[in-house]
Amino acid sequence: MKPDCKIQNLRLNSNRLTTLCTLELTRVLSTNRSLRRLSLSYNRLGTPGLKRLSAALKAPACPIQKLELDDNGLRDACAEELASSLSRNRWLKGLYLNRNCFTDRSIPAFQHLAESCLSLKYIWLCRNQFSAEGQSKLQSLEESAHRVTIFV
């Protein structure tokens, strides 16, 4: 948590992290200026944990370029919060949200993110709960946000 820490990649996959762990993670995100990749996949952060993380990710100085949140039990309720917090991020290039519980109701949030986060190159949304029509809508977002590839 020291501001002069030079860690660039922090992988905390499959560690049974829960919402409570996000208290410390938000402190890390608010102080560390070298962290480029944060991988929290295969934990149980859930919607409350993601909302807490989103507040830290919203900070203009947050340098995260790759955020991995696969299989964390994330639901539609946090999609808008996540999209809002990352939409102004100047460094984010890749967002991994595979194997969560997003449905067609979260598509407008992901559309907003794809259109507003100018550094974003790809979003992974495989193995969520999108309908066939929803998957088609997400894939068509690539046409409106030319620089973003969305994997469904």
JSON list of N, CA, C and O in Angstrom, two decimals, residues 96-149:
[
{"chain": "A", "resi": 96, "resn": "TYR", "atom": "N", "xyz": [-12.14, -8.07, -18.30]},
{"chain": "A", "resi": 96, "resn": "TYR", "atom": "CA", "xyz": [-12.57, -9.46, -18.34]},
{"chain": "A", "resi": 96, "resn": "TYR", "atom": "C", "xyz": [-13.71, -9.67, -17.34]},
{"chain": "A", "resi": 96, "resn": "TYR", "atom": "O", "xyz": [-13.51, -9.52, -16.13]},
{"chain": "A", "resi": 97, "resn": "LEU", "atom": "N", "xyz": [-14.87, -10.01, -17.86]},
{"chain": "A", "resi": 97, "resn": "LEU", "atom": "CA", "xyz": [-16.05, -10.24, -17.02]},
{"chain": "A", "resi": 97, "resn": "LEU", "atom": "C", "xyz": [-16.72, -11.56, -17.37]},
{"chain": "A", "resi": 97, "resn": "LEU", "atom": "O", "xyz": [-17.94, -11.71, -17.26]},
{"chain": "A", "resi": 98, "resn": "ASN", "atom": "N", "xyz": [-15.95, -12.54, -17.79]},
{"chain": "A", "resi": 98, "resn": "ASN", "atom": "CA", "xyz": [-16.48, -13.84, -18.16]},
{"chain": "A", "resi": 98, "resn": "ASN", "atom": "C", "xyz": [-17.07, -14.56, -16.94]},
{"chain": "A", "resi": 98, "resn": "ASN", "atom": "O", "xyz": [-16.67, -14.30, -15.81]},
{"chain": "A", "resi": 99, "resn": "ARG", "atom": "N", "xyz": [-18.00, -15.46, -17.20]},
{"chain": "A", "resi": 99, "resn": "ARG", "atom": "CA", "xyz": [-18.55, -16.36, -16.17]},
{"chain": "A", "resi": 99, "resn": "ARG", "atom": "C", "xyz": [-19.16, -15.64, -14.98]},
{"chain": "A", "resi": 99, "resn": "ARG", "atom": "O", "xyz": [-18.97, -16.02, -13.83]},
{"chain": "A", "resi": 100, "resn": "ASN", "atom": "N", "xyz": [-19.87, -14.56, -15.24]},
{"chain": "A", "resi": 100, "resn": "ASN", "atom": "CA", "xyz": [-20.61, -13.88, -14.19]},
{"chain": "A", "resi": 100, "resn": "ASN", "atom": "C", "xyz": [-22.10, -14.09, -14.45]},
{"chain": "A", "resi": 100, "resn": "ASN", "atom": "O", "xyz": [-22.47, -15.05, -15.12]},
{"chain": "A", "resi": 101, "resn": "CYS", "atom": "N", "xyz": [-22.93, -13.23, -13.94]},
{"chain": "A", "resi": 101, "resn": "CYS", "atom": "CA", "xyz": [-24.39, -13.41, -14.07]},
{"chain": "A", "resi": 101, "resn": "CYS", "atom": "C", "xyz": [-25.05, -12.24, -14.79]},
{"chain": "A", "resi": 101, "resn": "CYS", "atom": "O", "xyz": [-26.19, -11.90, -14.50]},
{"chain": "A", "resi": 102, "resn": "PHE", "atom": "N", "xyz": [-24.34, -11.62, -15.72]},
{"chain": "A", "resi": 102, "resn": "PHE", "atom": "CA", "xyz": [-24.91, -10.50, -16.45]},
{"chain": "A", "resi": 102, "resn": "PHE", "atom": "C", "xyz": [-25.96, -11.00, -17.45]},
{"chain": "A", "resi": 102, "resn": "PHE", "atom": "O", "xyz": [-25.78, -12.05, -18.06]},
{"chain": "A", "resi": 103, "resn": "THR", "atom": "N", "xyz": [-27.04, -10.22, -17.60]},
{"chain": "A", "resi": 103, "resn": "THR", "atom": "CA", "xyz": [-28.10, -10.54, -18.54]},
{"chain": "A", "resi": 103, "resn": "THR", "atom": "C", "xyz": [-28.27, -9.38, -19.52]},
{"chain": "A", "resi": 103, "resn": "THR", "atom": "O", "xyz": [-27.53, -8.39, -19.46]},
{"chain": "A", "resi": 104, "resn": "ASP", "atom": "N", "xyz": [-29.28, -9.47, -20.35]},
{"chain": "A", "resi": 104, "resn": "ASP", "atom": "CA", "xyz": [-29.55, -8.42, -21.33]},
{"chain": "A", "resi": 104, "resn": "ASP", "atom": "C", "xyz": [-29.78, -7.05, -20.68]},
{"chain": "A", "resi": 104, "resn": "ASP", "atom": "O", "xyz": [-29.57, -6.02, -21.32]},
{"chain": "A", "resi": 105, "resn": "ARG", "atom": "N", "xyz": [-30.20, -7.03, -19.42]},
{"chain": "A", "resi": 105, "resn": "ARG", "atom": "CA", "xyz": [-30.44, -5.75, -18.74]},
{"chain": "A", "resi": 105, "resn": "ARG", "atom": "C", "xyz": [-29.16, -4.94, -18.56]},
{"chain": "A", "resi": 105, "resn": "ARG", "atom": "O", "xyz": [-29.21, -3.73, -18.38]},
{"chain": "A", "resi": 106, "resn": "SER", "atom": "N", "xyz": [-28.01, -5.58, -18.62]},
{"chain": "A", "resi": 106, "resn": "SER", "atom": "CA", "xyz": [-26.75, -4.85, -18.44]},
{"chain": "A", "resi": 106, "resn": "SER", "atom": "C", "xyz": [-26.16, -4.34, -19.76]},
{"chain": "A", "resi": 106, "resn": "SER", "atom": "O", "xyz": [-25.18, -3.60, -19.75]},
{"chain": "A", "resi": 107, "resn": "ILE", "atom": "N", "xyz": [-26.78, -4.66, -20.87]},
{"chain": "A", "resi": 107, "resn": "ILE", "atom": "CA", "xyz": [-26.25, -4.26, -22.17]},
{"chain": "A", "resi": 107, "resn": "ILE", "atom": "C", "xyz": [-26.10, -2.74, -22.30]},
{"chain": "A", "resi": 107, "resn": "ILE", "atom": "O", "xyz": [-25.07, -2.26, -22.78]},
{"chain": "A", "resi": 108, "resn": "PRO", "atom": "N", "xyz": [-27.08, -1.92, -21.89]},
{"chain": "A", "resi": 108, "resn": "PRO", "atom": "CA", "xyz": [-26.88, -0.46, -22.00]},
{"chain": "A", "resi": 108, "resn": "PRO", "atom": "C", "xyz": [-25.64, 0.03, -21.23]},
{"chain": "A", "resi": 108, "resn": "PRO", "atom": "O", "xyz": [-24.95, 0.94, -21.70]},
{"chain": "A", "resi": 109, "resn": "ALA", "atom": "N", "xyz": [-25.35, -0.57, -20.10]},
{"chain": "A", "resi": 109, "resn": "ALA", "atom": "CA", "xyz": [-24.16, -0.17, -19.33]},
{"chain": "A", "resi": 109, "resn": "ALA", "atom": "C", "xyz": [-22.89, -0.51, -20.11]},
{"chain": "A", "resi": 109, "resn": "ALA", "atom": "O", "xyz": [-21.96, 0.31, -20.18]},
{"chain": "A", "resi": 110, "resn": "PHE", "atom": "N", "xyz": [-22.85, -1.69, -20.70]},
{"chain": "A", "resi": 110, "resn": "PHE", "atom": "CA", "xyz": [-21.66, -2.07, -21.46]},
{"chain": "A", "resi": 110, "resn": "PHE", "atom": "C", "xyz": [-21.54, -1.24, -22.74]},
{"chain": "A", "resi": 110, "resn": "PHE", "atom": "O", "xyz": [-20.44, -0.94, -23.18]},
{"chain": "A", "resi": 111, "resn": "GLN", "atom": "N", "xyz": [-22.66, -0.87, -23.31]},
{"chain": "A", "resi": 111, "resn": "GLN", "atom": "CA", "xyz": [-22.64, 0.02, -24.48]},
{"chain": "A", "resi": 111, "resn": "GLN", "atom": "C", "xyz": [-22.04, 1.37, -24.09]},
{"chain": "A", "resi": 111, "resn": "GLN", "atom": "O", "xyz": [-21.19, 1.91, -24.80]},
{"chain": "A", "resi": 112, "resn": "HIS", "atom": "N", "xyz": [-22.50, 1.91, -22.96]},
{"chain": "A", "resi": 112, "resn": "HIS", "atom": "CA", "xyz": [-21.96, 3.19, -22.48]},
{"chain": "A", "resi": 112, "resn": "HIS", "atom": "C", "xyz": [-20.45, 3.09, -22.28]},
{"chain": "A", "resi": 112, "resn": "HIS", "atom": "O", "xyz": [-19.70, 3.98, -22.68]},
{"chain": "A", "resi": 113, "resn": "LEU", "atom": "N", "xyz": [-20.01, 2.01, -21.67]},
{"chain": "A", "resi": 113, "resn": "LEU", "atom": "CA", "xyz": [-18.58, 1.82, -21.43]},
{"chain": "A", "resi": 113, "resn": "LEU", "atom": "C", "xyz": [-17.80, 1.75, -22.74]},
{"chain": "A", "resi": 113, "resn": "LEU", "atom": "O", "xyz": [-16.77, 2.41, -22.90]},
{"chain": "A", "resi": 114, "resn": "ALA", "atom": "N", "xyz": [-18.30, 0.96, -23.68]},
{"chain": "A", "resi": 114, "resn": "ALA", "atom": "CA", "xyz": [-17.61, 0.79, -24.97]},
{"chain": "A", "resi": 114, "resn": "ALA", "atom": "C", "xyz": [-17.51, 2.11, -25.73]},
{"chain": "A", "resi": 114, "resn": "ALA", "atom": "O", "xyz": [-16.52, 2.36, -26.43]},
{"chain": "A", "resi": 115, "resn": "GLU", "atom": "N", "xyz": [-18.50, 2.96, -25.58]},
{"chain": "A", "resi": 115, "resn": "GLU", "atom": "CA", "xyz": [-18.51, 4.23, -26.31]},
{"chain": "A", "resi": 115, "resn": "GLU", "atom": "C", "xyz": [-17.74, 5.33, -25.59]},
{"chain": "A", "resi": 115, "resn": "GLU", "atom": "O", "xyz": [-17.26, 6.26, -26.23]},
{"chain": "A", "resi": 116, "resn": "SER", "atom": "N", "xyz": [-17.61, 5.26, -24.28]},
{"chain": "A", "resi": 116, "resn": "SER", "atom": "CA", "xyz": [-17.03, 6.38, -23.54]},
{"chain": "A", "resi": 116, "resn": "SER", "atom": "C", "xyz": [-15.60, 6.16, -23.06]},
{"chain": "A", "resi": 116, "resn": "SER", "atom": "O", "xyz": [-14.87, 7.14, -22.86]},
{"chain": "A", "resi": 117, "resn": "CYS", "atom": "N", "xyz": [-15.18, 4.94, -22.87]},
{"chain": "A", "resi": 117, "resn": "CYS", "atom": "CA", "xyz": [-13.80, 4.68, -22.41]},
{"chain": "A", "resi": 117, "resn": "CYS", "atom": "C", "xyz": [-12.91, 4.62, -23.65]},
{"chain": "A", "resi": 117, "resn": "CYS", "atom": "O", "xyz": [-12.83, 3.59, -24.32]},
{"chain": "A", "resi": 118, "resn": "LEU", "atom": "N", "xyz": [-12.26, 5.71, -23.95]},
{"chain": "A", "resi": 118, "resn": "LEU", "atom": "CA", "xyz": [-11.53, 5.85, -25.21]},
{"chain": "A", "resi": 118, "resn": "LEU", "atom": "C", "xyz": [-10.30, 4.95, -25.32]},
{"chain": "A", "resi": 118, "resn": "LEU", "atom": "O", "xyz": [-9.85, 4.66, -26.43]},
{"chain": "A", "resi": 119, "resn": "SER", "atom": "N", "xyz": [-9.75, 4.50, -24.22]},
{"chain": "A", "resi": 119, "resn": "SER", "atom": "CA", "xyz": [-8.57, 3.64, -24.27]},
{"chain": "A", "resi": 119, "resn": "SER", "atom": "C", "xyz": [-8.94, 2.15, -24.39]},
{"chain": "A", "resi": 119, "resn": "SER", "atom": "O", "xyz": [-8.10, 1.33, -24.73]},
{"chain": "A", "resi": 120, "resn": "LEU", "atom": "N", "xyz": [-10.19, 1.81, -24.14]},
{"chain": "A", "resi": 120, "resn": "LEU", "atom": "CA", "xyz": [-10.63, 0.41, -24.10]},
{"chain": "A", "resi": 120, "resn": "LEU", "atom": "C", "xyz": [-10.51, -0.26, -25.47]},
{"chain": "A", "resi": 120, "resn": "LEU", "atom": "O", "xyz": [-10.98, 0.27, -26.47]},
{"chain": "A", "resi": 121, "resn": "LYS", "atom": "N", "xyz": [-9.89, -1.44, -25.47]},
{"chain": "A", "resi": 121, "resn": "LYS", "atom": "CA", "xyz": [-9.71, -2.21, -26.71]},
{"chain": "A", "resi": 121, "resn": "LYS", "atom": "C", "xyz": [-10.60, -3.45, -26.76]},
{"chain": "A", "resi": 121, "resn": "LYS", "atom": "O", "xyz": [-11.01, -3.86, -27.83]},
{"chain": "A", "resi": 122, "resn": "TYR", "atom": "N", "xyz": [-10.85, -4.06, -25.59]},
{"chain": "A", "resi": 122, "resn": "TYR", "atom": "CA", "xyz": [-11.68, -5.27, -25.60]},
{"chain": "A", "resi": 122, "resn": "TYR", "atom": "C", "xyz": [-12.39, -5.48, -24.27]},
{"chain": "A", "resi": 122, "resn": "TYR", "atom": "O", "xyz": [-11.90, -5.07, -23.22]},
{"chain": "A", "resi": 123, "resn": "ILE", "atom": "N", "xyz": [-13.55, -6.12, -24.37]},
{"chain": "A", "resi": 123, "resn": "ILE", "atom": "CA", "xyz": [-14.34, -6.53, -23.21]},
{"chain": "A", "resi": 123, "resn": "ILE", "atom": "C", "xyz": [-14.68, -8.01, -23.42]},
{"chain": "A", "resi": 123, "resn": "ILE", "atom": "O", "xyz": [-15.21, -8.38, -24.47]},
{"chain": "A", "resi": 124, "resn": "TRP", "atom": "N", "xyz": [-14.38, -8.82, -22.44]},
{"chain": "A", "resi": 124, "resn": "TRP", "atom": "CA", "xyz": [-14.72, -10.24, -22.49]},
{"chain": "A", "resi": 124, "resn": "TRP", "atom": "C", "xyz": [-15.96, -10.47, -21.64]},
{"chain": "A", "resi": 124, "resn": "TRP", "atom": "O", "xyz": [-15.94, -10.20, -20.43]},
{"chain": "A", "resi": 125, "resn": "LEU", "atom": "N", "xyz": [-17.03, -10.95, -22.25]},
{"chain": "A", "resi": 125, "resn": "LEU", "atom": "CA", "xyz": [-18.30, -11.21, -21.56]},
{"chain": "A", "resi": 125, "resn": "LEU", "atom": "C", "xyz": [-18.80, -12.64, -21.82]},
{"chain": "A", "resi": 125, "resn": "LEU", "atom": "O", "xyz": [-20.00, -12.89, -21.79]},
{"chain": "A", "resi": 126, "resn": "CYS", "atom": "N", "xyz": [-17.91, -13.55, -22.08]},
{"chain": "A", "resi": 126, "resn": "CYS", "atom": "CA", "xyz": [-18.30, -14.92, -22.39]},
{"chain": "A", "resi": 126, "resn": "CYS", "atom": "C", "xyz": [-18.90, -15.61, -21.17]},
{"chain": "A", "resi": 126, "resn": "CYS", "atom": "O", "xyz": [-18.56, -15.30, -20.03]},
{"chain": "A", "resi": 127, "resn": "ARG", "atom": "N", "xyz": [-19.80, -16.53, -21.45]},
{"chain": "A", "resi": 127, "resn": "ARG", "atom": "CA", "xyz": [-20.41, -17.41, -20.44]},
{"chain": "A", "resi": 127, "resn": "ARG", "atom": "C", "xyz": [-21.14, -16.63, -19.34]},
{"chain": "A", "resi": 127, "resn": "ARG", "atom": "O", "xyz": [-21.03, -16.95, -18.16]},
{"chain": "A", "resi": 128, "resn": "ASN", "atom": "N", "xyz": [-21.84, -15.58, -19.75]},
{"chain": "A", "resi": 128, "resn": "ASN", "atom": "CA", "xyz": [-22.76, -14.89, -18.87]},
{"chain": "A", "resi": 128, "resn": "ASN", "atom": "C", "xyz": [-24.16, -15.39, -19.22]},
{"chain": "A", "resi": 128, "resn": "ASN", "atom": "O", "xyz": [-24.29, -16.48, -19.79]},
{"chain": "A", "resi": 129, "resn": "GLN", "atom": "N", "xyz": [-25.18, -14.65, -18.92]},
{"chain": "A", "resi": 129, "resn": "GLN", "atom": "CA", "xyz": [-26.55, -15.13, -19.15]},
{"chain": "A", "resi": 129, "resn": "GLN", "atom": "C", "xyz": [-27.29, -14.27, -20.18]},
{"chain": "A", "resi": 129, "resn": "GLN", "atom": "O", "xyz": [-28.47, -13.97, -20.01]},
{"chain": "A", "resi": 130, "resn": "PHE", "atom": "N", "xyz": [-26.60, -13.90, -21.24]},
{"chain": "A", "resi": 130, "resn": "PHE", "atom": "CA", "xyz": [-27.21, -13.11, -22.30]},
{"chain": "A", "resi": 130, "resn": "PHE", "atom": "C", "xyz": [-28.04, -14.02, -23.21]},
{"chain": "A", "resi": 130, "resn": "PHE", "atom": "O", "xyz": [-27.64, -15.14, -23.50]},
{"chain": "A", "resi": 131, "resn": "SER", "atom": "N", "xyz": [-29.17, -13.50, -23.66]},
{"chain": "A", "resi": 131, "resn": "SER", "atom": "CA", "xyz": [-29.97, -14.22, -24.65]},
{"chain": "A", "resi": 131, "resn": "SER", "atom": "C", "xyz": [-29.24, -14.17, -25.99]},
{"chain": "A", "resi": 131, "resn": "SER", "atom": "O", "xyz": [-28.27, -13.41, -26.15]},
{"chain": "A", "resi": 132, "resn": "ALA", "atom": "N", "xyz": [-29.72, -14.93, -26.96]},
{"chain": "A", "resi": 132, "resn": "ALA", "atom": "CA", "xyz": [-29.12, -14.90, -28.30]},
{"chain": "A", "resi": 132, "resn": "ALA", "atom": "C", "xyz": [-29.23, -13.49, -28.87]},
{"chain": "A", "resi": 132, "resn": "ALA", "atom": "O", "xyz": [-28.28, -12.98, -29.50]},
{"chain": "A", "resi": 133, "resn": "GLU", "atom": "N", "xyz": [-30.37, -12.85, -28.65]},
{"chain": "A", "resi": 133, "resn": "GLU", "atom": "CA", "xyz": [-30.56, -11.47, -29.13]},
{"chain": "A", "resi": 133, "resn": "GLU", "atom": "C", "xyz": [-29.60, -10.52, -28.41]},
{"chain": "A", "resi": 133, "resn": "GLU", "atom": "O", "xyz": [-29.04, -9.62, -29.02]},
{"chain": "A", "resi": 134, "resn": "GLY", "atom": "N", "xyz": [-29.43, -10.72, -27.11]},
{"chain": "A", "resi": 134, "resn": "GLY", "atom": "CA", "xyz": [-28.50, -9.90, -26.34]},
{"chain": "A", "resi": 134, "resn": "GLY", "atom": "C", "xyz": [-27.07, -10.05, -26.81]},
{"chain": "A", "resi": 134, "resn": "GLY", "atom": "O", "xyz": [-26.32, -9.07, -26.93]},
{"chain": "A", "resi": 135, "resn": "GLN", "atom": "N", "xyz": [-26.67, -11.28, -27.11]},
{"chain": "A", "resi": 135, "resn": "GLN", "atom": "CA", "xyz": [-25.33, -11.52, -27.64]},
{"chain": "A", "resi": 135, "resn": "GLN", "atom": "C", "xyz": [-25.13, -10.81, -28.97]},
{"chain": "A", "resi": 135, "resn": "GLN", "atom": "O", "xyz": [-24.09, -10.20, -29.22]},
{"chain": "A", "resi": 136, "resn": "SER", "atom": "N", "xyz": [-26.17, -10.85, -29.78]},
{"chain": "A", "resi": 136, "resn": "SER", "atom": "CA", "xyz": [-26.11, -10.17, -31.07]},
{"chain": "A", "resi": 136, "resn": "SER", "atom": "C", "xyz": [-25.97, -8.65, -30.89]},
{"chain": "A", "resi": 136, "resn": "SER", "atom": "O", "xyz": [-25.20, -8.00, -31.59]},
{"chain": "A", "resi": 137, "resn": "LYS", "atom": "N", "xyz": [-26.72, -8.10, -29.94]},
{"chain": "A", "resi": 137, "resn": "LYS", "atom": "CA", "xyz": [-26.62, -6.66, -29.65]},
{"chain": "A", "resi": 137, "resn": "LYS", "atom": "C", "xyz": [-25.22, -6.28, -29.20]},
{"chain": "A", "resi": 137, "resn": "LYS", "atom": "O", "xyz": [-24.67, -5.27, -29.62]},
{"chain": "A", "resi": 138, "resn": "LEU", "atom": "N", "xyz": [-24.66, -7.11, -28.32]},
{"chain": "A", "resi": 138, "resn": "LEU", "atom": "CA", "xyz": [-23.31, -6.83, -27.83]},
{"chain": "A", "resi": 138, "resn": "LEU", "atom": "C", "xyz": [-22.29, -6.87, -28.96]},
{"chain": "A", "resi": 138, "resn": "LEU", "atom": "O", "xyz": [-21.40, -6.03, -29.05]},
{"chain": "A", "resi": 139, "resn": "GLN", "atom": "N", "xyz": [-22.42, -7.84, -29.84]},
{"chain": "A", "resi": 139, "resn": "GLN", "atom": "CA", "xyz": [-21.49, -7.94, -30.96]},
{"chain": "A", "resi": 139, "resn": "GLN", "atom": "C", "xyz": [-21.66, -6.77, -31.92]},
{"chain": "A", "resi": 139, "resn": "GLN", "atom": "O", "xyz": [-20.69, -6.31, -32.51]},
{"chain": "A", "resi": 140, "resn": "SER", "atom": "N", "xyz": [-22.88, -6.28, -32.04]},
{"chain": "A", "resi": 140, "resn": "SER", "atom": "CA", "xyz": [-23.10, -5.14, -32.93]},
{"chain": "A", "resi": 140, "resn": "SER", "atom": "C", "xyz": [-22.55, -3.84, -32.34]},
{"chain": "A", "resi": 140, "resn": "SER", "atom": "O", "xyz": [-22.37, -2.86, -33.07]},
{"chain": "A", "resi": 141, "resn": "LEU", "atom": "N", "xyz": [-22.28, -3.82, -31.06]},
{"chain": "A", "resi": 141, "resn": "LEU", "atom": "CA", "xyz": [-21.67, -2.64, -30.45]},
{"chain": "A", "resi": 141, "resn": "LEU", "atom": "C", "xyz": [-20.29, -2.36, -31.04]},
{"chain": "A", "resi": 141, "resn": "LEU", "atom": "O", "xyz": [-19.84, -1.21, -31.06]},
{"chain": "A", "resi": 142, "resn": "GLU", "atom": "N", "xyz": [-19.65, -3.38, -31.51]},
{"chain": "A", "resi": 142, "resn": "GLU", "atom": "CA", "xyz": [-18.33, -3.20, -32.12]},
{"chain": "A", "resi": 142, "resn": "GLU", "atom": "C", "xyz": [-18.42, -2.24, -33.30]},
{"chain": "A", "resi": 142, "resn": "GLU", "atom": "O", "xyz": [-17.47, -1.51, -33.56]},
{"chain": "A", "resi": 143, "resn": "GLU", "atom": "N", "xyz": [-19.54, -2.24, -33.98]},
{"chain": "A", "resi": 143, "resn": "GLU", "atom": "CA", "xyz": [-19.71, -1.36, -35.13]},
{"chain": "A", "resi": 143, "resn": "GLU", "atom": "C", "xyz": [-19.86, 0.09, -34.71]},
{"chain": "A", "resi": 143, "resn": "GLU", "atom": "O", "xyz": [-19.35, 0.98, -35.37]},
{"chain": "A", "resi": 144, "resn": "SER", "atom": "N", "xyz": [-20.55, 0.33, -33.59]},
{"chain": "A", "resi": 144, "resn": "SER", "atom": "CA", "xyz": [-20.74, 1.71, -33.14]},
{"chain": "A", "resi": 144, "resn": "SER", "atom": "C", "xyz": [-19.53, 2.23, -32.36]},
{"chain": "A", "resi": 144, "resn": "SER", "atom": "O", "xyz": [-19.25, 3.41, -32.39]},
{"chain": "A", "resi": 145, "resn": "ALA", "atom": "N", "xyz": [-18.85, 1.36, -31.65]},
{"chain": "A", "resi": 145, "resn": "ALA", "atom": "CA", "xyz": [-17.64, 1.74, -30.92]},
{"chain": "A", "resi": 145, "resn": "ALA", "atom": "C", "xyz": [-16.47, 1.06, -31.62]},
{"chain": "A", "resi": 145, "resn": "ALA", "atom": "O", "xyz": [-15.92, 0.10, -31.13]},
{"chain": "A", "resi": 146, "resn": "HIS", "atom": "N", "xyz": [-16.09, 1.55, -32.76]},
{"chain": "A", "resi": 146, "resn": "HIS", "atom": "CA", "xyz": [-15.17, 0.90, -33.70]},
{"chain": "A", "resi": 146, "resn": "HIS", "atom": "C", "xyz": [-13.89, 0.35, -33.08]},
{"chain": "A", "resi": 146, "resn": "HIS", "atom": "O", "xyz": [-13.35, -0.62, -33.56]},
{"chain": "A", "resi": 147, "resn": "ARG", "atom": "N", "xyz": [-13.43, 0.91, -32.05]},
{"chain": "A", "resi": 147, "resn": "ARG", "atom": "CA", "xyz": [-12.14, 0.51, -31.50]},
{"chain": "A", "resi": 147, "resn": "ARG", "atom": "C", "xyz": [-12.24, -0.59, -30.46]},
{"chain": "A", "resi": 147, "resn": "ARG", "atom": "O", "xyz": [-11.24, -1.08, -29.98]},
{"chain": "A", "resi": 148, "resn": "VAL", "atom": "N", "xyz": [-13.45, -1.01, -30.07]},
{"chain": "A", "resi": 148, "resn": "VAL", "atom": "CA", "xyz": [-13.63, -1.98, -28.99]},
{"chain": "A", "resi": 148, "resn": "VAL", "atom": "C", "xyz": [-14.11, -3.32, -29.57]},
{"chain": "A", "resi": 148, "resn": "VAL", "atom": "O", "xyz": [-15.08, -3.35, -30.32]},
{"chain": "A", "resi": 149, "resn": "THR", "atom": "N", "xyz": [-13.43, -4.39, -29.19]},
{"chain": "A", "resi": 149, "resn": "THR", "atom": "CA", "xyz": [-13.88, -5.73, -29.55]},
{"chain": "A", "resi": 149, "resn": "THR", "atom": "C", "xyz": [-14.56, -6.34, -28.34]},
{"chain": "A", "resi": 149, "resn": "THR", "atom": "O", "xyz": [-14.02, -6.30, -27.23]}
]
